Tab-separated table of C-alpha atoms in Angstrom:
chain	number	residue	atom	x	y	z
A	1221	MET	CA	118.879	100.445	26.453
A	1222	SER	CA	119.099	103.867	28.107
A	1223	VAL	CA	120.019	104.383	31.726
A	1224	PHE	CA	116.451	105.501	32.426
A	1225	THR	CA	114.940	102.397	30.833
A	1226	HIS	CA	117.361	100.141	32.703
A	1227	LEU	CA	116.586	101.804	36.052
A	1228	VAL	CA	112.816	101.612	35.598
A	1229	ALA	CA	113.078	98.002	34.433
A	1230	GLU	CA	115.155	97.037	37.472
A	1231	LEU	CA	112.761	98.781	39.848
A	1232	GLY	CA	109.898	96.978	38.141
A	1233	ARG	CA	111.586	93.617	38.646
A	1234	LEU	CA	111.999	94.356	42.347
A	1235	LEU	CA	108.311	95.204	42.687
A	1236	GLU	CA	107.010	92.440	40.430
A	1237	PRO	CA	106.511	89.800	43.171
A	1238	ALA	CA	104.017	92.089	44.912
A	1239	LEU	CA	102.451	93.999	42.015
A	1240	ALA	CA	102.671	91.563	39.087
A	1241	GLU	CA	101.897	93.284	35.748
A	1242	SER	CA	101.524	96.713	37.362
A	1243	ALA	CA	105.056	96.615	38.799
A	1244	THR	CA	106.514	98.818	36.046
A	1245	ALA	CA	103.797	101.430	36.604
A	1246	ALA	CA	104.698	101.467	40.294
A	1247	ALA	CA	108.361	101.729	39.312
A	1248	ILE	CA	107.571	104.888	37.325
A	1249	VAL	CA	105.886	106.403	40.370
A	1250	LEU	CA	108.836	105.437	42.575
A	1251	PHE	CA	111.334	106.809	40.058
A	1252	THR	CA	109.428	110.120	39.940
A	1253	VAL	CA	109.486	110.352	43.733
A	1254	LEU	CA	113.259	109.790	43.710
A	1255	VAL	CA	113.697	112.564	41.137
A	1256	ARG	CA	111.606	114.982	43.205
A	1257	LEU	CA	113.497	114.072	46.365
A	1258	ALA	CA	116.747	114.945	44.580
A	1259	LEU	CA	115.250	118.285	43.488
A	1260	HIS	CA	113.795	119.148	46.886
A	1261	PRO	CA	116.691	121.444	47.935
A	1262	LEU	CA	116.154	123.511	44.783
A	1263	SER	CA	112.400	123.634	45.362
A	1264	ARG	CA	112.992	124.787	48.933
A	1265	ALA	CA	115.376	127.504	47.726
A	1266	ALA	CA	112.800	128.625	45.157
A	1267	PHE	CA	110.108	128.804	47.839
A	1268	ARG	CA	112.338	130.981	49.995
A	1269	GLY	CA	113.076	133.222	47.018
A	1270	ALA	CA	116.810	132.677	47.286
A	1271	THR	CA	117.497	133.378	43.618
A	1272	PRO	CA	115.295	133.888	40.548
A	1273	VAL	CA	117.076	131.012	38.818
A	1274	ALA	CA	116.222	128.623	41.646
A	1275	GLY	CA	112.526	128.941	40.838
A	1276	CYS	CA	113.071	127.677	37.285
A	1277	LEU	CA	115.619	124.930	37.882
A	1278	PRO	CA	113.265	122.254	39.351
A	1279	LEU	CA	111.003	122.495	36.305
A	1280	LEU	CA	113.847	122.672	33.782
A	1281	LEU	CA	115.652	119.695	35.276
A	1282	GLN	CA	112.498	117.583	35.002
A	1283	LEU	CA	112.097	118.197	31.272
A	1284	PRO	CA	114.816	115.688	30.239
A	1285	VAL	CA	113.254	113.088	32.538
A	1286	PHE	CA	109.831	113.620	30.992
A	1287	PHE	CA	111.344	113.425	27.498
A	1288	LEU	CA	113.071	110.130	28.323
A	1289	MET	CA	109.808	108.811	29.760
A	1290	TYR	CA	107.947	109.772	26.608
A	1291	GLN	CA	110.614	108.310	24.330
A	1292	ALA	CA	110.859	105.032	26.238
A	1293	PHE	CA	107.145	104.330	25.743
A	1294	THR	CA	106.818	105.517	22.150
A	1295	SER	CA	109.940	104.287	20.347
A	1296	GLY	CA	109.733	100.597	21.194
A	1297	GLY	CA	111.637	98.588	23.759
A	1298	GLU	CA	111.034	96.165	26.575
A	1299	LEU	CA	108.899	98.585	28.610
A	1300	LEU	CA	106.136	98.665	25.986
A	1301	GLY	CA	104.961	95.210	27.015
A	1302	HIS	CA	104.068	96.296	30.560
A	1303	ARG	CA	100.650	97.397	31.726
A	1304	LEU	CA	98.760	99.203	34.449
A	1305	PHE	CA	95.909	96.787	35.107
A	1306	ALA	CA	94.304	96.389	31.645
A	1307	ALA	CA	95.951	99.370	29.912
A	1308	PRO	CA	99.393	99.153	28.247
A	1309	LEU	CA	101.767	101.820	29.564
A	1310	GLY	CA	102.499	102.933	26.004
A	1311	SER	CA	98.827	103.429	25.068
A	1312	ARG	CA	97.011	106.753	24.784
A	1313	TRP	CA	93.490	107.831	25.668
A	1314	THR	CA	92.402	107.773	22.020
A	1315	GLU	CA	93.590	104.178	21.681
A	1316	ALA	CA	91.741	103.193	24.857
A	1317	LEU	CA	88.535	104.617	23.386
A	1318	GLY	CA	88.900	102.187	20.503
A	1319	GLU	CA	89.248	99.259	22.923
A	1320	GLY	CA	85.845	99.265	24.545
A	1321	GLY	CA	85.120	102.985	24.864
A	1322	PRO	CA	85.590	105.215	27.921
A	1323	PHE	CA	84.090	102.603	30.265
A	1324	GLY	CA	85.972	99.649	28.863
A	1325	ALA	CA	88.784	97.947	30.737
A	1326	GLN	CA	91.445	100.304	29.361
A	1327	GLY	CA	89.194	103.351	29.399
A	1328	LEU	CA	88.512	102.961	33.124
A	1329	VAL	CA	92.264	103.057	33.844
A	1330	PHE	CA	92.540	106.386	32.020
A	1331	LEU	CA	89.410	107.731	33.738
A	1332	ALA	CA	90.953	106.887	37.112
A	1333	LEU	CA	94.148	108.689	36.067
A	1334	PHE	CA	92.206	111.745	34.916
A	1335	GLY	CA	90.171	111.751	38.129
A	1336	ALA	CA	93.313	111.667	40.269
A	1337	ILE	CA	94.893	114.490	38.244
A	1338	ALA	CA	91.681	116.536	38.563
A	1339	VAL	CA	91.691	116.104	42.354
A	1340	VAL	CA	95.323	117.251	42.563
A	1341	ALA	CA	94.610	120.193	40.227
A	1342	ALA	CA	91.586	121.230	42.309
A	1343	TRP	CA	93.653	121.053	45.492
A	1344	SER	CA	96.336	123.155	43.832
A	1345	ALA	CA	93.789	125.709	42.617
A	1346	VAL	CA	92.173	126.072	46.044
A	1347	ARG	CA	95.532	126.480	47.777
A	1348	GLY	CA	96.703	128.903	45.096
A	1349	ARG	CA	93.673	131.130	45.528
A	1350	ARG	CA	93.983	131.086	49.293
A	1351	SER	CA	97.683	131.966	49.084
A	1352	ALA	CA	97.007	134.794	46.629
A	1353	ALA	CA	94.219	136.179	48.823
A	1354	ALA	CA	96.386	135.963	51.943
A	1355	ALA	CA	99.288	137.681	50.178
A	1356	ALA	CA	96.977	140.463	48.987
A	1357	ARG	CA	95.604	141.009	52.494
A	1358	THR	CA	99.099	141.064	53.970
A	1359	ALA	CA	100.330	143.561	51.373
A	1360	ALA	CA	97.296	145.808	51.898
A	1361	ALA	CA	97.699	145.727	55.683
A	1362	ALA	CA	101.411	146.492	55.422
A	1363	ALA	CA	100.767	149.398	53.050
A	1364	ALA	CA	98.083	150.816	55.324
A	1365	SER	CA	100.171	150.594	58.502
A	1366	ALA	CA	103.510	151.710	57.033
A	1367	PRO	CA	104.379	155.375	57.701
A	1368	LYS	CA	104.757	157.636	54.729
A	1369	LYS	CA	108.392	158.179	53.889
A	1370	LYS	CA	109.671	161.388	52.415
A	1371	GLN	CA	111.280	161.002	49.036
A	1372	PRO	CA	114.779	162.439	48.665
A	1373	ALA	CA	115.034	165.599	46.680
A	1374	GLY	CA	115.135	164.861	42.988
A	1375	ALA	CA	114.059	161.218	43.414
A	1376	ALA	CA	111.087	159.932	41.485
A	1377	ALA	CA	108.122	158.909	43.614
A	1378	LEU	CA	107.185	155.241	43.546
A	1379	PRO	CA	103.804	154.776	41.869
A	1380	GLU	CA	101.002	153.358	43.995
A	1381	LEU	CA	98.651	150.749	42.648
A	1382	THR	CA	95.283	152.090	41.592
A	1383	ALA	CA	92.020	150.378	42.504
A	1384	GLU	CA	91.781	149.021	38.944
A	1385	GLN	CA	95.291	147.560	39.144
A	1386	GLN	CA	94.558	145.952	42.494
A	1387	GLU	CA	91.364	144.432	41.068
A	1388	ALA	CA	93.278	143.127	38.040
A	1389	MET	CA	95.861	141.511	40.328
A	1390	ARG	CA	93.091	139.936	42.386
A	1391	LYS	CA	91.473	138.459	39.268
A	1392	LEU	CA	94.836	137.236	38.002
A	1393	GLY	CA	95.437	135.522	41.319
A	1394	GLY	CA	92.136	133.723	40.852
A	1395	VAL	CA	92.824	132.628	37.272
A	1396	LEU	CA	96.449	131.469	37.543
A	1397	PRO	CA	95.689	128.527	39.885
A	1398	LEU	CA	93.294	127.145	37.243
A	1399	LEU	CA	96.248	126.572	34.917
A	1400	SER	CA	97.008	123.442	36.932
A	1401	PHE	CA	94.068	121.793	35.123
A	1402	GLY	CA	96.147	121.986	31.945
A	1403	THR	CA	97.843	118.801	33.116
A	1404	LEU	CA	94.621	116.993	32.238
A	1405	ILE	CA	94.972	118.005	28.589
A	1406	THR	CA	98.579	116.836	28.498
A	1407	ALA	CA	97.712	113.505	30.124
A	1408	ALA	CA	95.049	112.901	27.487
A	1409	VAL	CA	97.532	113.027	24.588
A	1410	VAL	CA	100.687	111.409	26.025
A	1411	PRO	CA	101.234	107.706	26.799
A	1412	LEU	CA	99.840	106.355	30.038
A	1413	ALA	CA	103.357	106.091	31.516
A	1414	ALA	CA	103.939	109.817	30.968
A	1415	GLY	CA	100.539	110.531	32.507
A	1416	LEU	CA	101.597	108.630	35.628
A	1417	TYR	CA	104.734	110.748	35.781
A	1418	LEU	CA	102.673	113.954	35.474
A	1419	LEU	CA	100.276	112.842	38.208
A	1420	THR	CA	103.084	111.940	40.606
A	1421	THR	CA	105.199	115.042	40.060
A	1422	THR	CA	102.171	117.368	40.228
A	1423	ALA	CA	100.941	115.785	43.453
A	1424	TRP	CA	104.453	116.063	44.877
A	1425	SER	CA	104.654	119.757	43.939
A	1426	VAL	CA	101.356	120.594	45.643
A	1427	ALA	CA	102.141	118.552	48.760
A	1428	GLU	CA	105.678	119.949	48.925
A	1429	ARG	CA	104.471	123.543	48.761
A	1430	ALA	CA	101.813	122.861	51.404
A	1431	TRP	CA	104.499	121.417	53.679
A	1432	LEU	CA	106.869	124.346	53.098
A	1433	GLU	CA	104.079	126.841	53.807
A	1434	TYR	CA	103.253	124.937	56.991
A	1435	ARG	CA	106.906	125.037	58.043
A	1436	ARG	CA	107.074	128.779	57.395
A	1437	ALA	CA	103.874	129.401	59.358
A	1438	ARG	CA	105.192	127.368	62.284
A	1439	ALA	CA	108.489	129.258	62.196
A	1440	ALA	CA	106.620	132.572	62.231
A	1441	GLU	CA	104.725	131.470	65.349
A	1442	GLN	CA	107.923	130.803	67.276
A	1443	PRO	CA	108.827	133.511	69.828
A	1444	ALA	CA	111.493	135.926	68.614
A	1445	ASP	CA	113.276	135.934	72.001
A	1446	GLY	CA	115.127	132.670	71.558
A	1447	GLY	CA	112.261	130.273	72.191
A	1448	VAL	CA	112.423	126.646	71.257
A	1449	ARG	CA	112.526	126.250	67.480
A	1450	SER	CA	110.338	123.712	65.730
A	1451	THR	CA	112.133	120.653	64.451
A	1452	LEU	CA	109.498	119.909	61.795
């Protein structure tokens, strides 16, 4: 038994008196939250743009966890016998379709999972588009108000973005947030347990970024002359 399997099993046993057969599913959610809490300092550093590497580390460090989750519910073991309501945690969407169709007992569990992932993806897309639009407006205002600086003799002039390039960046900012819906495709082909992990970590990422943006906005509103700083 791996350390991951042992930890999830123990968490499931602690939650079993209250959640019965769905205790292991809740343990997966709780385990994911603990992982994201441990990675929060790196996510905060990435948001602040401390280092380029910091932006990649939270994602890279989650890959082994996702792999262990996938392996634990595909290679046999004690966790395969646990369920989320009517659906086994090791089952896939295609298997649920063979057990009563999309509106059968197992199919409804997957539909609820897909619906929750779609809501999180839509929230992420809306926030992503708003952030991209706000960043574009800020950059345009800064470029318009900044005084023209003389280039030193012999220095190459910095190229300015053309109208076509600005339009391409605007369109790209509108398309990139839609990539969050790719999680739906992944959840449809991996075991239900891995889908729960994807839902939890994606929801955490969106909520975490919203909180960090809120903190930054509040900090920007504080007076620069030594006023009281926000403790949020």
